[in-house]
Amino acid sequence: QAQVEESGGGLVQAGGSLRLSCTVSGLMLDDYAIGWLRQAPGKEREGVSCIARRGRSTVYADSVKDRFTISRDNALNTLYLQMNNLKPEDTAMYYCAAALYTWNCDLGEANPAAYWGQGTQVTVSS
């Protein structure tokens, strides 16, 4: 059974940076589309960024382009999200999702059928 675990969230001032990590076990990371989604209080979940299977492509939501960078280390089975120039509107619970065939980085799909972690909270103060 695959397991997904996020870490790295916290409280940061606007303009600051955080790096989120998502460690997976029980699957080969390179075989999966894997990405980050977030959900702010009172809002629907939204896709943030994703790496397609075999690393063929990466995608970003318009709201985070040029500020966030997604990467992964297949040897460590870990996905990262480097978040720079954070804004209060980035405040949300951030989730990592990994899918074999049921999702391939369509950021418009808010709840893809995937392995999910429990989330890590990011809070950006103004």
PDB file of C-alpha atoms in Angstrom, residues 2 27 31-35 37 50-53 97-116:
ATOM      1  CA  ALA A   2       1.417   3.363  -1.018  1.00  0.00           C
ATOM      2  CA  LEU A  27       5.532   3.010  -5.327  1.00  0.00           C
ATOM      3  CA  ASP A  31       5.953   5.968 -12.790  1.00  0.00           C
ATOM      4  CA  TYR A  32       3.485   8.416 -11.264  1.00  0.00           C
ATOM      5  CA  ALA A  33       2.125  11.852 -11.960  1.00  0.00           C
ATOM      6  CA  ILE A  34       2.711  13.671  -8.704  1.00  0.00           C
ATOM      7  CA  GLY A  35       1.838  17.146  -7.646  1.00  0.00           C
ATOM      8  CA  LEU A  37      -2.843  20.899  -4.486  1.00  0.00           C
ATOM      9  CA  CYS A  50       2.541  18.880 -10.902  1.00  0.00           C
ATOM     10  CA  ILE A  51       5.179  16.724 -12.594  1.00  0.00           C
ATOM     11  CA  ALA A  52       3.832  14.307 -15.193  1.00  0.00           C
ATOM     12  CA  ARG A  53       4.755  10.645 -15.363  1.00  0.00           C
ATOM     13  CA  ALA A  97      -1.130  13.555  -4.631  1.00  0.00           C
ATOM     14  CA  ALA A  98       0.332  10.738  -6.712  1.00  0.00           C
ATOM     15  CA  ALA A  99      -1.529   8.898  -9.444  1.00  0.00           C
ATOM     16  CA  LEU A 100      -0.558   6.164 -11.866  1.00  0.00           C
ATOM     17  CA  TYR A 101      -3.166   6.467 -14.616  1.00  0.00           C
ATOM     18  CA  THR A 102      -6.148   8.236 -13.081  1.00  0.00           C
ATOM     19  CA  TRP A 103      -4.624  11.704 -13.216  1.00  0.00           C
ATOM     20  CA  ASN A 104      -1.884  13.279 -15.258  1.00  0.00           C
ATOM     21  CA  CYS A 105      -1.474  16.778 -13.941  1.00  0.00           C
ATOM     22  CA  ASP A 106      -4.733  18.357 -14.925  1.00  0.00           C
ATOM     23  CA  LEU A 107      -4.649  21.181 -12.378  1.00  0.00           C
ATOM     24  CA  GLY A 108      -8.291  21.870 -13.076  1.00  0.00           C
ATOM     25  CA  GLU A 109      -9.173  18.595 -11.418  1.00  0.00           C
ATOM     26  CA  ALA A 110      -9.451  19.419  -7.738  1.00  0.00           C
ATOM     27  CA  ASN A 111      -9.913  15.906  -6.366  1.00  0.00           C
ATOM     28  CA  PRO A 112      -8.144  13.423  -8.606  1.00  0.00           C
ATOM     29  CA  ALA A 113      -8.224   9.733  -7.821  1.00  0.00           C
ATOM     30  CA  ALA A 114      -4.782   9.388  -6.329  1.00  0.00           C
ATOM     31  CA  TYR A 115      -2.777   8.535  -3.272  1.00  0.00           C
ATOM     32  CA  TRP A 116      -3.015  11.493  -0.929  1.00  0.00           C
TER      33      TRP A 116
END
